[in-house]
């Protein structure tokens, strides 16, 4: 049996400079041969956000079953977490949630709210999740830039959360992984203050423990207005028993065979002699007719015009126009 994909990770959470309670939560679990990582950012009245985020993390870990489709397993686990948080708070509390599962050389991602998952590969960063927030919708629509969004005073208004309603819609993503890939999970207390390029630089230049600490410290150095949580993971090696998917391209059909021109056999000696004799007789006959017939030849008839009528290959009957 081959070695599973090797993943290392580190996490750090902080209350920040202006909050009294840390309503963020994170968790991890080794399930089968995969690694599950979760980050949640709670919201609600005093202590309610803290309860919501912890309950969501615990519920997702307990309910998650990879099955044949880990993405669907994540969705089901989020649904269970939503039911538990909603039942506990009766709609008065909620939490964001982002979870990733490393399995069979693929990253499976689920998110609700504005906590994020990033992929950092060879120094380049890409956000894998979509923010479910009022400001995130405006950025997606091109009404605001990422820089303007970070400075907005409404960036904390989210449009989707775990536990707020009795039902929840979950975004799911799949991402093939390469050795050396780094995954960053974070609440908006971190990525709301640092640019994507700054996150990529810190994640690429430092060991995991140092990178997690530097990201939190940098957010605090910029005011730390919110709770800050970062989970950072790195793929050290892929599972060699998992074959990469190969796209099979059908070979083009061979060109149609072109019939060779018929072979012309040379005349035999007897045939050549007979042909020569016939030609001589025809020439002599032509000379005789010309010498004896002195009638005026008839006028030349102009060549008839041949209509170029091509037979259609197929007749296409137009579709009837739909009556509005």
CSV table of C-alpha atoms in Angstrom, one decimal:
chain,number,residue,atom,x,y,z
A,1,UNK,CA,0.0,0.0,0.0
A,2,UNK,CA,1.4,3.4,-1.0
A,3,UNK,CA,2.2,6.3,1.3
A,4,UNK,CA,-0.7,8.8,1.7
A,5,UNK,CA,-0.2,12.5,0.7
A,6,UNK,CA,2.0,14.2,3.2
A,7,UNK,CA,0.6,17.4,4.7
A,8,UNK,CA,2.0,19.6,7.5
A,9,UNK,CA,0.0,22.5,9.1
A,10,UNK,CA,0.2,25.1,11.8
A,11,UNK,CA,-2.5,27.4,13.3
A,12,UNK,CA,-2.7,30.5,15.4
A,13,UNK,CA,-5.6,32.6,16.7
A,14,UNK,CA,-5.6,35.9,18.6
A,15,UNK,CA,-8.3,38.1,20.1
A,16,UNK,CA,-6.8,41.2,18.5
A,17,UNK,CA,-6.4,44.7,19.9
A,18,UNK,CA,-10.0,45.8,20.3
A,19,UNK,CA,-12.1,42.8,21.2
A,20,UNK,CA,-12.6,41.3,24.6
A,21,UNK,CA,-13.5,37.8,23.5
A,22,UNK,CA,-12.2,35.7,20.7
A,23,UNK,CA,-15.2,34.4,18.7
A,24,UNK,CA,-13.0,32.7,16.2
A,25,UNK,CA,-12.4,28.9,16.3
A,26,UNK,CA,-10.4,26.4,14.3
A,27,UNK,CA,-10.0,22.6,14.2
A,28,UNK,CA,-8.3,19.8,12.5
A,29,UNK,CA,-8.7,16.0,12.1
A,30,UNK,CA,-7.0,13.1,10.3
A,31,UNK,CA,-9.8,11.2,8.7
A,32,UNK,CA,-8.8,8.0,6.8
A,33,UNK,CA,-5.8,9.0,4.8
A,34,UNK,CA,-6.9,12.7,4.5
A,35,UNK,CA,-6.5,15.8,6.5
A,36,UNK,CA,-9.4,18.1,7.5
A,37,UNK,CA,-8.8,21.7,8.5
A,38,UNK,CA,-11.5,24.2,9.5
A,39,UNK,CA,-11.7,27.9,10.4
A,40,UNK,CA,-14.9,29.7,11.8
A,41,UNK,CA,-15.6,33.3,12.7
A,42,UNK,CA,-18.6,33.5,15.1
A,43,UNK,CA,-21.1,36.3,15.4
A,44,UNK,CA,-24.0,37.2,17.6
A,45,UNK,CA,-24.5,38.7,21.0
A,46,UNK,CA,-22.1,38.5,23.9
A,47,UNK,CA,-20.6,34.9,24.0
A,48,UNK,CA,-23.0,33.8,21.2
A,49,UNK,CA,-20.4,34.0,18.5
A,50,UNK,CA,-17.9,32.0,20.5
A,51,UNK,CA,-20.5,29.3,21.0
A,52,UNK,CA,-21.5,29.3,17.3
A,53,UNK,CA,-17.9,29.0,16.0
A,54,UNK,CA,-16.9,26.2,18.4
A,55,UNK,CA,-20.1,24.3,17.8
A,56,UNK,CA,-19.7,24.5,14.1
A,57,UNK,CA,-16.1,23.2,14.2
A,58,UNK,CA,-17.1,20.3,16.4
A,59,UNK,CA,-20.1,19.5,14.3
A,60,UNK,CA,-18.2,19.5,11.0
A,61,UNK,CA,-15.5,17.2,12.3
A,62,UNK,CA,-18.0,14.8,13.8
A,63,UNK,CA,-20.3,14.7,10.8
A,64,UNK,CA,-17.8,14.7,7.9
A,65,UNK,CA,-17.5,11.4,5.9
A,66,UNK,CA,-15.4,11.5,2.8
A,67,UNK,CA,-17.3,8.8,1.0
A,68,UNK,CA,-16.8,8.6,-2.7
A,69,UNK,CA,-17.1,12.4,-3.1
A,70,UNK,CA,-15.4,14.4,-0.3
A,71,UNK,CA,-17.0,17.6,-1.6
A,72,UNK,CA,-20.5,16.3,-1.0
A,73,UNK,CA,-19.3,15.0,2.4
A,74,UNK,CA,-18.2,18.5,3.3
A,75,UNK,CA,-21.6,19.9,2.2
A,76,UNK,CA,-23.4,17.4,4.3
A,77,UNK,CA,-21.2,18.2,7.3
A,78,UNK,CA,-21.9,21.9,6.9
A,79,UNK,CA,-25.7,21.2,6.7
A,80,UNK,CA,-25.4,19.3,10.0
A,81,UNK,CA,-23.5,22.1,11.6
A,82,UNK,CA,-26.1,24.6,10.4
A,83,UNK,CA,-28.9,22.6,11.9
A,84,UNK,CA,-27.1,22.4,15.3
A,85,UNK,CA,-26.1,26.0,15.5
A,86,UNK,CA,-29.6,27.2,14.4
A,87,UNK,CA,-31.2,24.9,17.0
A,88,UNK,CA,-28.9,26.1,19.7
A,89,UNK,CA,-29.3,29.8,18.9
A,90,UNK,CA,-32.8,29.8,17.4
A,91,UNK,CA,-31.4,32.1,14.7
A,92,UNK,CA,-29.8,34.6,17.1
A,93,UNK,CA,-26.2,33.5,16.4
A,94,UNK,CA,-24.2,32.3,13.5
A,95,UNK,CA,-20.7,31.8,12.2
A,96,UNK,CA,-18.7,31.7,9.0
A,97,UNK,CA,-17.0,28.5,8.1
A,98,UNK,CA,-14.3,27.4,5.6
A,99,UNK,CA,-13.0,23.9,5.5
A,100,UNK,CA,-10.5,22.0,3.4
A,101,UNK,CA,-9.9,18.3,3.0
A,102,UNK,CA,-6.6,17.0,1.6
A,103,UNK,CA,-7.3,13.7,0.0
A,104,UNK,CA,-5.9,11.7,-3.0
A,105,UNK,CA,-3.7,14.6,-4.2
A,106,UNK,CA,-6.8,16.9,-4.4
A,107,UNK,CA,-8.0,19.7,-2.2
A,108,UNK,CA,-11.7,19.8,-1.5
A,109,UNK,CA,-13.0,23.1,-0.2
A,110,UNK,CA,-16.3,24.3,1.3
A,111,UNK,CA,-17.2,27.8,2.6
A,112,UNK,CA,-20.1,29.8,3.9
A,113,UNK,CA,-19.4,33.5,4.8
A,114,UNK,CA,-16.3,35.5,4.3
A,115,UNK,CA,-13.6,33.4,5.9
A,116,UNK,CA,-11.2,32.4,3.1
A,117,UNK,CA,-9.1,29.7,1.6
A,118,UNK,CA,-6.0,30.7,-0.4
A,119,UNK,CA,-3.6,28.6,-2.6
A,120,UNK,CA,0.0,29.8,-2.7
A,121,UNK,CA,2.0,28.1,-5.5
A,122,UNK,CA,5.5,29.2,-6.4
A,123,UNK,CA,5.0,32.6,-4.8
A,124,UNK,CA,1.7,33.3,-6.6
A,125,UNK,CA,-1.5,33.5,-4.6
A,126,UNK,CA,-5.1,32.7,-5.6
A,127,UNK,CA,-8.2,32.9,-3.5
A,128,UNK,CA,-10.1,29.7,-3.8
A,129,UNK,CA,-13.3,30.7,-2.1
A,130,UNK,CA,-15.9,33.4,-2.7
A,131,UNK,CA,-16.8,35.9,0.0
A,132,UNK,CA,-20.5,35.8,1.0
A,133,UNK,CA,-20.6,39.4,2.1
A,134,UNK,CA,-22.1,42.7,0.9
A,135,UNK,CA,-18.7,44.1,0.1
A,136,UNK,CA,-17.6,40.8,-1.6
A,137,UNK,CA,-20.6,41.0,-3.9
A,138,UNK,CA,-19.6,44.5,-4.9
A,139,UNK,CA,-16.0,43.5,-5.6
A,140,UNK,CA,-17.3,40.5,-7.7
A,141,UNK,CA,-19.5,42.9,-9.7
A,142,UNK,CA,-16.5,45.2,-10.3
A,143,UNK,CA,-18.0,48.1,-8.3
A,144,UNK,CA,-15.1,48.1,-5.8
A,145,UNK,CA,-11.4,47.1,-5.9
A,146,UNK,CA,-9.9,44.9,-3.3
A,147,UNK,CA,-8.1,47.9,-1.8
A,148,UNK,CA,-11.3,49.8,-1.5
A,149,UNK,CA,-13.0,46.8,0.1
A,150,UNK,CA,-10.4,46.6,2.8
A,151,UNK,CA,-11.1,50.3,3.7
A,152,UNK,CA,-14.9,50.0,3.6
A,153,UNK,CA,-16.8,50.4,6.9
A,154,UNK,CA,-19.4,47.8,5.8
A,155,UNK,CA,-17.0,45.0,5.0
A,156,UNK,CA,-18.2,43.0,8.0
A,157,UNK,CA,-21.8,42.6,6.7
A,158,UNK,CA,-22.1,39.0,5.5
A,159,UNK,CA,-24.9,37.6,3.4
A,160,UNK,CA,-24.6,33.9,4.3
A,161,UNK,CA,-23.8,32.2,7.6
A,162,UNK,CA,-23.9,28.9,9.4
A,163,UNK,CA,-26.8,28.8,11.9
A,164,UNK,CA,-28.6,32.0,10.9
A,165,UNK,CA,-31.3,30.3,9.0
A,166,UNK,CA,-32.7,26.8,9.1
A,167,UNK,CA,-31.2,26.0,5.7
A,168,UNK,CA,-27.8,27.0,4.2
A,169,UNK,CA,-26.2,27.1,0.8
A,170,UNK,CA,-22.6,25.8,0.7
A,171,UNK,CA,-20.0,26.7,-2.0
A,172,UNK,CA,-17.8,23.7,-3.0
A,173,UNK,CA,-14.5,23.7,-4.9
A,174,UNK,CA,-11.9,21.1,-6.0
A,175,UNK,CA,-8.3,21.9,-6.7
A,176,UNK,CA,-5.6,19.5,-7.9
A,177,UNK,CA,-2.5,19.8,-5.7
A,178,UNK,CA,1.3,19.8,-6.4
A,179,UNK,CA,4.2,19.2,-4.1
A,180,UNK,CA,5.1,22.4,-2.3
A,181,UNK,CA,1.6,24.0,-2.5
A,182,UNK,CA,0.6,26.1,0.5
A,183,UNK,CA,-3.0,26.5,1.7
A,184,UNK,CA,-3.9,29.5,3.9
A,185,UNK,CA,-7.2,29.6,5.8
A,186,UNK,CA,-8.1,32.8,7.6
A,187,UNK,CA,-10.8,35.0,9.1
A,188,UNK,CA,-11.3,38.5,7.9
A,189,UNK,CA,-9.4,39.8,10.9
A,190,UNK,CA,-6.3,38.9,8.9
A,191,UNK,CA,-7.0,39.1,5.2
A,192,UNK,CA,-9.1,42.2,5.8
A,193,UNK,CA,-5.9,44.1,6.6
A,194,UNK,CA,-3.2,42.4,4.5
A,195,UNK,CA,-3.1,42.3,0.7
A,196,UNK,CA,-3.0,39.1,-1.1
A,197,UNK,CA,0.6,39.8,-2.2
A,198,UNK,CA,1.7,40.3,1.4
A,199,UNK,CA,0.0,37.0,2.5
A,200,UNK,CA,1.8,35.2,-0.4
A,201,UNK,CA,5.2,36.6,0.6
A,202,UNK,CA,4.9,35.7,4.2
A,203,UNK,CA,3.5,32.2,3.5
A,204,UNK,CA,6.3,31.5,0.9
A,205,UNK,CA,9.3,32.9,2.8
A,206,UNK,CA,8.9,31.3,6.3
A,207,UNK,CA,8.3,27.9,8.0
A,208,UNK,CA,4.7,27.2,8.8
A,209,UNK,CA,4.9,28.1,12.5
A,210,UNK,CA,6.7,31.4,11.7
A,211,UNK,CA,4.4,32.3,8.8
A,212,UNK,CA,1.2,31.8,11.0
A,213,UNK,CA,2.7,33.9,13.7
A,214,UNK,CA,3.9,36.6,11.3
A,215,UNK,CA,0.4,36.9,9.6
A,216,UNK,CA,-1.3,37.4,13.0
A,217,UNK,CA,1.3,39.8,14.3
A,218,UNK,CA,1.1,41.9,11.1
A,219,UNK,CA,-2.7,42.2,11.4
A,220,UNK,CA,-2.3,43.3,15.0
A,221,UNK,CA,0.4,45.8,14.0
A,222,UNK,CA,-2.2,47.4,11.7
A,223,UNK,CA,-4.7,47.9,14.5
A,224,UNK,CA,-6.1,44.4,15.1
A,225,UNK,CA,-9.7,45.6,15.1
A,226,UNK,CA,-11.1,42.0,15.0
A,227,UNK,CA,-10.3,38.5,16.1
A,228,UNK,CA,-7.5,37.0,13.9
A,229,UNK,CA,-7.2,33.3,13.0
A,230,UNK,CA,-4.8,31.7,10.5
A,231,UNK,CA,-4.3,28.0,9.6
A,232,UNK,CA,-1.5,27.4,7.1
A,233,UNK,CA,-0.7,24.0,5.6
A,234,UNK,CA,1.9,22.7,3.1
A,235,UNK,CA,1.9,19.7,0.8
A,236,UNK,CA,5.2,17.9,1.3
A,237,UNK,CA,4.5,15.0,-1.1
A,238,UNK,CA,1.8,13.4,-3.2
A,239,UNK,CA,0.4,9.9,-2.9
A,240,UNK,CA,2.4,8.0,-5.6
A,241,UNK,CA,-0.4,5.4,-5.9
A,242,UNK,CA,-2.8,7.9,-7.2
A,243,UNK,CA,-2.4,8.1,-11.0
A,244,UNK,CA,-2.9,11.5,-12.6
A,245,UNK,CA,-5.8,11.8,-14.8
A,246,UNK,CA,-4.8,11.7,-18.5
A,247,UNK,CA,-6.9,13.2,-21.2
A,248,UNK,CA,-7.1,10.7,-24.1
A,249,UNK,CA,-7.3,12.5,-27.4
A,250,UNK,CA,-8.7,10.3,-30.2
A,251,UNK,CA,-6.5,10.0,-33.2
A,252,UNK,CA,-7.8,11.7,-36.3
A,253,UNK,CA,-9.4,9.4,-38.8
A,254,UNK,CA,-7.1,8.4,-41.7
A,255,UNK,CA,-7.5,10.3,-44.9
A,256,UNK,CA,-9.9,8.7,-47.4
A,257,UNK,CA,-8.1,6.4,-49.8
A,258,UNK,CA,-7.6,7.9,-53.2
A,259,UNK,CA,-8.1,5.5,-56.1
A,260,UNK,CA,-5.0,5.2,-58.2
A,261,UNK,CA,-5.4,6.2,-61.9
A,262,UNK,CA,-5.8,3.2,-64.2
A,263,UNK,CA,-2.7,1.8,-65.7
A,264,UNK,CA,-2.4,2.3,-69.5
A,265,UNK,CA,-0.8,-0.7,-71.1
A,266,UNK,CA,1.4,0.0,-74.1
A,267,UNK,CA,0.2,-1.2,-77.5
A,268,UNK,CA,1.8,-4.4,-78.8
A,269,UNK,CA,3.7,-4.4,-82.1
A,270,UNK,CA,0.7,-5.8,-84.0
A,271,UNK,CA,-1.7,-3.3,-82.5
A,272,UNK,CA,0.7,-0.4,-83.3
A,273,UNK,CA,0.9,-1.5,-87.0
A,274,UNK,CA,-2.9,-1.8,-87.3
A,275,UNK,CA,-3.4,1.7,-85.7
A,276,UNK,CA,-0.9,3.2,-88.1
A,277,UNK,CA,-2.7,1.6,-91.1
A,278,UNK,CA,-6.1,2.9,-89.9
A,279,UNK,CA,-4.7,6.4,-89.5
A,280,UNK,CA,-3.2,6.4,-93.0
A,281,UNK,CA,-6.6,5.2,-94.5
A,282,UNK,CA,-8.5,8.0,-92.6
A,283,UNK,CA,-6.1,10.7,-93.8
A,284,UNK,CA,-6.4,9.5,-97.4
A,285,UNK,CA,-10.2,9.5,-97.2
A,286,UNK,CA,-10.2,13.0,-95.8
A,287,UNK,CA,-8.1,14.3,-98.7
A,288,UNK,CA,-10.3,12.6,-101.2
A,289,UNK,CA,-13.6,14.1,-99.8
A,290,UNK,CA,-12.0,17.5,-99.6
A,291,UNK,CA,-10.9,17.4,-103.2
A,292,UNK,CA,-14.3,16.2,-104.6
A,293,UNK,CA,-16.9,18.1,-102.4
A,294,UNK,CA,-16.9,21.8,-103.3
A,295,UNK,CA,-20.2,22.7,-101.5
A,296,UNK,CA,-20.4,25.6,-99.1
A,297,UNK,CA,-20.1,24.3,-95.7
A,298,UNK,CA,-23.1,25.1,-93.3
A,299,UNK,CA,-22.7,27.9,-90.9
A,300,UNK,CA,-21.2,26.9,-87.5
A,301,UNK,CA,-23.7,26.5,-84.8
A,302,UNK,CA,-22.9,28.3,-81.6
A,303,UNK,CA,-22.3,25.9,-78.7
A,304,UNK,CA,-25.4,25.5,-76.6
A,305,UNK,CA,-25.4,26.9,-73.1
A,306,UNK,CA,-25.3,24.2,-70.4
A,307,UNK,CA,-27.2,25.1,-67.2
A,308,UNK,CA,-25.0,24.5,-64.2
A,309,UNK,CA,-27.7,22.8,-62.1
A,310,UNK,CA,-26.1,21.1,-59.1
A,311,UNK,CA,-28.1,18.5,-57.2
A,312,UNK,CA,-28.3,19.5,-53.5
A,313,UNK,CA,-26.7,17.1,-51.1
A,314,UNK,CA,-29.5,17.5,-48.6
A,315,UNK,CA,-32.5,19.8,-48.2
A,316,UNK,CA,-32.8,21.6,-44.9
A,317,UNK,CA,-36.3,22.4,-43.7
A,318,UNK,CA,-36.3,25.6,-41.7
A,319,UNK,CA,-37.6,25.3,-38.1
A,320,UNK,CA,-40.9,27.0,-37.6
A,321,UNK,CA,-40.6,30.4,-35.8
A,322,UNK,CA,-41.9,30.2,-32.3
A,323,UNK,CA,-44.9,32.4,-31.7
A,324,UNK,CA,-44.2,34.8,-28.9
